[in-house]
PDB file of C-alpha atoms in Angstrom:
ATOM      1  CA  UNK A 373     -15.469  19.682 -87.083  1.00  0.00           C
ATOM      2  CA  UNK A 374     -12.576  19.875 -84.645  1.00  0.00           C
ATOM      3  CA  UNK A 375      -9.400  21.414 -85.941  1.00  0.00           C
ATOM      4  CA  UNK A 376      -6.182  21.883 -84.029  1.00  0.00           C
ATOM      5  CA  UNK A 377      -3.117  23.597 -85.565  1.00  0.00           C
ATOM      6  CA  UNK A 378       0.124  23.417 -83.613  1.00  0.00           C
ATOM      7  CA  UNK A 379       2.977  25.737 -84.388  1.00  0.00           C
ATOM      8  CA  UNK A 380       6.193  27.164 -82.903  1.00  0.00           C
ATOM      9  CA  UNK A 381       8.539  24.093 -82.890  1.00  0.00           C
ATOM     10  CA  UNK A 382      12.114  24.151 -84.057  1.00  0.00           C
ATOM     11  CA  UNK A 383      15.564  23.101 -83.391  1.00  0.00           C
ATOM     12  CA  UNK A 384      17.387  24.371 -80.303  1.00  0.00           C
ATOM     13  CA  UNK A 385      20.360  23.574 -78.093  1.00  0.00           C
ATOM     14  CA  UNK A 386      20.066  22.372 -74.523  1.00  0.00           C
ATOM     15  CA  UNK A 387      19.121  25.162 -72.166  1.00  0.00           C
ATOM     16  CA  UNK A 388      17.257  27.192 -74.650  1.00  0.00           C
ATOM     17  CA  UNK A 389      13.591  28.049 -74.819  1.00  0.00           C
ATOM     18  CA  UNK A 390      10.707  27.636 -77.180  1.00  0.00           C
ATOM     19  CA  UNK A 391       6.968  28.711 -77.143  1.00  0.00           C
ATOM     20  CA  UNK A 392       4.384  26.441 -78.723  1.00  0.00           C
ATOM     21  CA  UNK A 393       0.966  27.660 -79.814  1.00  0.00           C
ATOM     22  CA  UNK A 394      -2.085  25.747 -80.682  1.00  0.00           C
ATOM     23  CA  UNK A 395      -5.203  27.229 -82.516  1.00  0.00           C
ATOM     24  CA  UNK A 396      -8.407  25.288 -81.866  1.00  0.00           C
ATOM     25  CA  UNK A 397     -11.754  25.492 -83.646  1.00  0.00           C
ATOM     26  CA  UNK A 398     -14.963  23.462 -84.172  1.00  0.00           C
ATOM     27  CA  UNK A 399     -15.837  22.963 -80.563  1.00  0.00           C
ATOM     28  CA  UNK A 400     -16.647  25.140 -77.450  1.00  0.00           C
ATOM     29  CA  UNK A 401     -13.074  25.759 -76.506  1.00  0.00           C
ATOM     30  CA  UNK A 402     -13.849  27.383 -73.099  1.00  0.00           C
ATOM     31  CA  UNK A 403     -15.805  24.392 -72.010  1.00  0.00           C
ATOM     32  CA  UNK A 404     -12.840  21.875 -72.247  1.00  0.00           C
ATOM     33  CA  UNK A 405      -9.680  21.278 -70.315  1.00  0.00           C
ATOM     34  CA  UNK A 406      -6.900  21.316 -72.880  1.00  0.00           C
ATOM     35  CA  UNK A 407      -3.558  19.713 -72.925  1.00  0.00           C
ATOM     36  CA  UNK A 408      -0.213  19.346 -74.677  1.00  0.00           C
ATOM     37  CA  UNK A 409       1.017  15.893 -75.471  1.00  0.00           C
ATOM     38  CA  UNK A 410       4.202  14.792 -77.043  1.00  0.00           C
ATOM     39  CA  UNK A 411       5.535  11.579 -78.949  1.00  0.00           C
ATOM     40  CA  UNK A 412       9.200  10.848 -79.189  1.00  0.00           C
ATOM     41  CA  UNK A 413      10.489   8.404 -81.782  1.00  0.00           C
ATOM     42  CA  UNK A 414       9.729   4.861 -80.819  1.00  0.00           C
ATOM     43  CA  UNK A 415       7.672   5.927 -77.728  1.00  0.00           C
ATOM     44  CA  UNK A 416       4.073   6.198 -76.910  1.00  0.00           C
ATOM     45  CA  UNK A 417       2.390   9.564 -76.941  1.00  0.00           C
ATOM     46  CA  UNK A 418       2.525  11.134 -73.398  1.00  0.00           C
ATOM     47  CA  UNK A 419       0.631  13.866 -71.576  1.00  0.00           C
ATOM     48  CA  UNK A 420       2.982  16.812 -70.944  1.00  0.00           C
ATOM     49  CA  UNK A 421       0.781  19.511 -69.431  1.00  0.00           C
ATOM     50  CA  UNK A 422      -2.900  20.173 -68.771  1.00  0.00           C
ATOM     51  CA  UNK A 423      -4.889  23.308 -68.116  1.00  0.00           C
ATOM     52  CA  UNK A 424      -8.520  22.967 -67.004  1.00  0.00           C
ATOM     53  CA  UNK A 425     -11.426  25.310 -67.578  1.00  0.00           C
ATOM     54  CA  UNK A 426     -10.582  27.257 -64.347  1.00  0.00           C
ATOM     55  CA  UNK A 427      -6.941  27.526 -65.526  1.00  0.00           C
ATOM     56  CA  UNK A 428      -5.651  25.055 -62.917  1.00  0.00           C
ATOM     57  CA  UNK A 429      -2.574  23.324 -64.419  1.00  0.00           C
ATOM     58  CA  UNK A 430      -0.852  19.993 -64.048  1.00  0.00           C
ATOM     59  CA  UNK A 431       2.491  18.787 -65.437  1.00  0.00           C
ATOM     60  CA  UNK A 432       4.413  15.644 -66.133  1.00  0.00           C
ATOM     61  CA  UNK A 433       7.213  15.199 -63.563  1.00  0.00           C
ATOM     62  CA  UNK A 434       9.762  15.467 -66.311  1.00  0.00           C
ATOM     63  CA  UNK A 435       8.815  18.922 -67.287  1.00  0.00           C
ATOM     64  CA  UNK A 436       7.614  20.464 -64.015  1.00  0.00           C
ATOM     65  CA  UNK A 437       9.336  23.747 -63.278  1.00  0.00           C
ATOM     66  CA  UNK A 438      10.490  24.151 -66.870  1.00  0.00           C
ATOM     67  CA  UNK A 439       7.230  24.208 -68.941  1.00  0.00           C
ATOM     68  CA  UNK A 440       4.244  26.534 -68.406  1.00  0.00           C
ATOM     69  CA  UNK A 441       0.880  25.929 -70.113  1.00  0.00           C
ATOM     70  CA  UNK A 442      -1.665  28.779 -70.593  1.00  0.00           C
ATOM     71  CA  UNK A 443      -4.845  29.381 -72.469  1.00  0.00           C
ATOM     72  CA  UNK A 444      -6.594  32.415 -74.064  1.00  0.00           C
ATOM     73  CA  UNK A 445     -10.352  31.631 -74.320  1.00  0.00           C
ATOM     74  CA  UNK A 446     -10.900  34.843 -76.385  1.00  0.00           C
ATOM     75  CA  UNK A 447      -8.662  33.515 -79.141  1.00  0.00           C
ATOM     76  CA  UNK A 448      -9.354  29.773 -78.649  1.00  0.00           C
ATOM     77  CA  UNK A 449      -5.646  29.185 -78.158  1.00  0.00           C
ATOM     78  CA  UNK A 450      -3.334  27.454 -75.752  1.00  0.00           C
ATOM     79  CA  UNK A 451       0.474  27.874 -75.486  1.00  0.00           C
ATOM     80  CA  UNK A 452       3.327  25.952 -73.971  1.00  0.00           C
ATOM     81  CA  UNK A 453       6.344  27.916 -72.831  1.00  0.00           C
ATOM     82  CA  UNK A 454       9.324  25.623 -72.531  1.00  0.00           C
ATOM     83  CA  UNK A 455      12.508  26.663 -70.942  1.00  0.00           C
ATOM     84  CA  UNK A 456      15.692  24.883 -69.994  1.00  0.00           C
ATOM     85  CA  UNK A 457      15.094  22.408 -72.889  1.00  0.00           C
ATOM     86  CA  UNK A 458      16.838  18.947 -72.694  1.00  0.00           C
ATOM     87  CA  UNK A 459      17.646  16.531 -75.456  1.00  0.00           C
ATOM     88  CA  UNK A 460      14.997  14.146 -73.943  1.00  0.00           C
ATOM     89  CA  UNK A 461      12.305  16.870 -74.666  1.00  0.00           C
ATOM     90  CA  UNK A 462      12.849  16.068 -78.423  1.00  0.00           C
ATOM     91  CA  UNK A 463       9.441  14.935 -79.839  1.00  0.00           C
ATOM     92  CA  UNK A 464       6.492  15.949 -81.985  1.00  0.00           C
ATOM     93  CA  UNK A 465       4.251  18.061 -79.702  1.00  0.00           C
ATOM     94  CA  UNK A 466       0.413  17.994 -80.154  1.00  0.00           C
ATOM     95  CA  UNK A 467      -2.381  19.920 -78.423  1.00  0.00           C
ATOM     96  CA  UNK A 468      -5.795  18.352 -77.903  1.00  0.00           C
ATOM     97  CA  UNK A 469      -8.530  18.190 -75.259  1.00  0.00           C
ATOM     98  CA  UNK A 470      -7.922  16.436 -72.070  1.00  0.00           C
ATOM     99  CA  UNK A 471      -7.344  12.578 -72.032  1.00  0.00           C
ATOM    100  CA  UNK A 472     -11.034  11.878 -71.290  1.00  0.00           C
ATOM    101  CA  UNK A 473     -12.247  13.869 -74.313  1.00  0.00           C
ATOM    102  CA  UNK A 474      -9.760  13.993 -77.103  1.00  0.00           C
ATOM    103  CA  UNK A 475     -11.445  11.299 -79.287  1.00  0.00           C
ATOM    104  CA  UNK A 476      -9.726  10.133 -82.467  1.00  0.00           C
ATOM    105  CA  UNK A 477      -8.652  13.454 -84.033  1.00  0.00           C
ATOM    106  CA  UNK A 478      -5.077  14.791 -83.821  1.00  0.00           C
ATOM    107  CA  UNK A 479      -3.540  17.692 -85.542  1.00  0.00           C
ATOM    108  CA  UNK A 480      -0.312  17.449 -87.469  1.00  0.00           C
ATOM    109  CA  UNK A 481       1.849  18.479 -84.388  1.00  0.00           C
ATOM    110  CA  UNK A 482       5.068  20.611 -84.270  1.00  0.00           C
ATOM    111  CA  UNK A 483       8.546  19.104 -84.119  1.00  0.00           C
ATOM    112  CA  UNK A 484      10.826  20.085 -81.304  1.00  0.00           C
ATOM    113  CA  UNK A 485      14.403  18.967 -81.526  1.00  0.00           C
ATOM    114  CA  UNK A 486      16.904  19.711 -78.827  1.00  0.00           C
ATOM    115  CA  UNK A 487      20.562  19.042 -79.354  1.00  0.00           C
ATOM    116  CA  UNK A 488      23.182  18.672 -76.552  1.00  0.00           C
TER     117      UNK A 488
END
């Protein structure tokens, strides 16, 4: 069965950096586009960054130029390097397959809190 384990969150100040990691199992990882999503308190979950099977990437406008998504198919992992963090980046961050394929399963996520 699908399992996704996110890690690397924490509490930082504005302008600082964090790197999130996601370990995936239970499916053919290299065959899927993967993505990072986030959900802030009182808001809908949103797509933050996506990387396809050819390593082409796409980002939400709000994070473009500050976040970088990458994948390692040998370890079934994706990462999200986040720099110049802002208070509005505060959210629980989740990894999953792309929006057309993620189904109903979600991992526990990892909390990112950015203070001014």
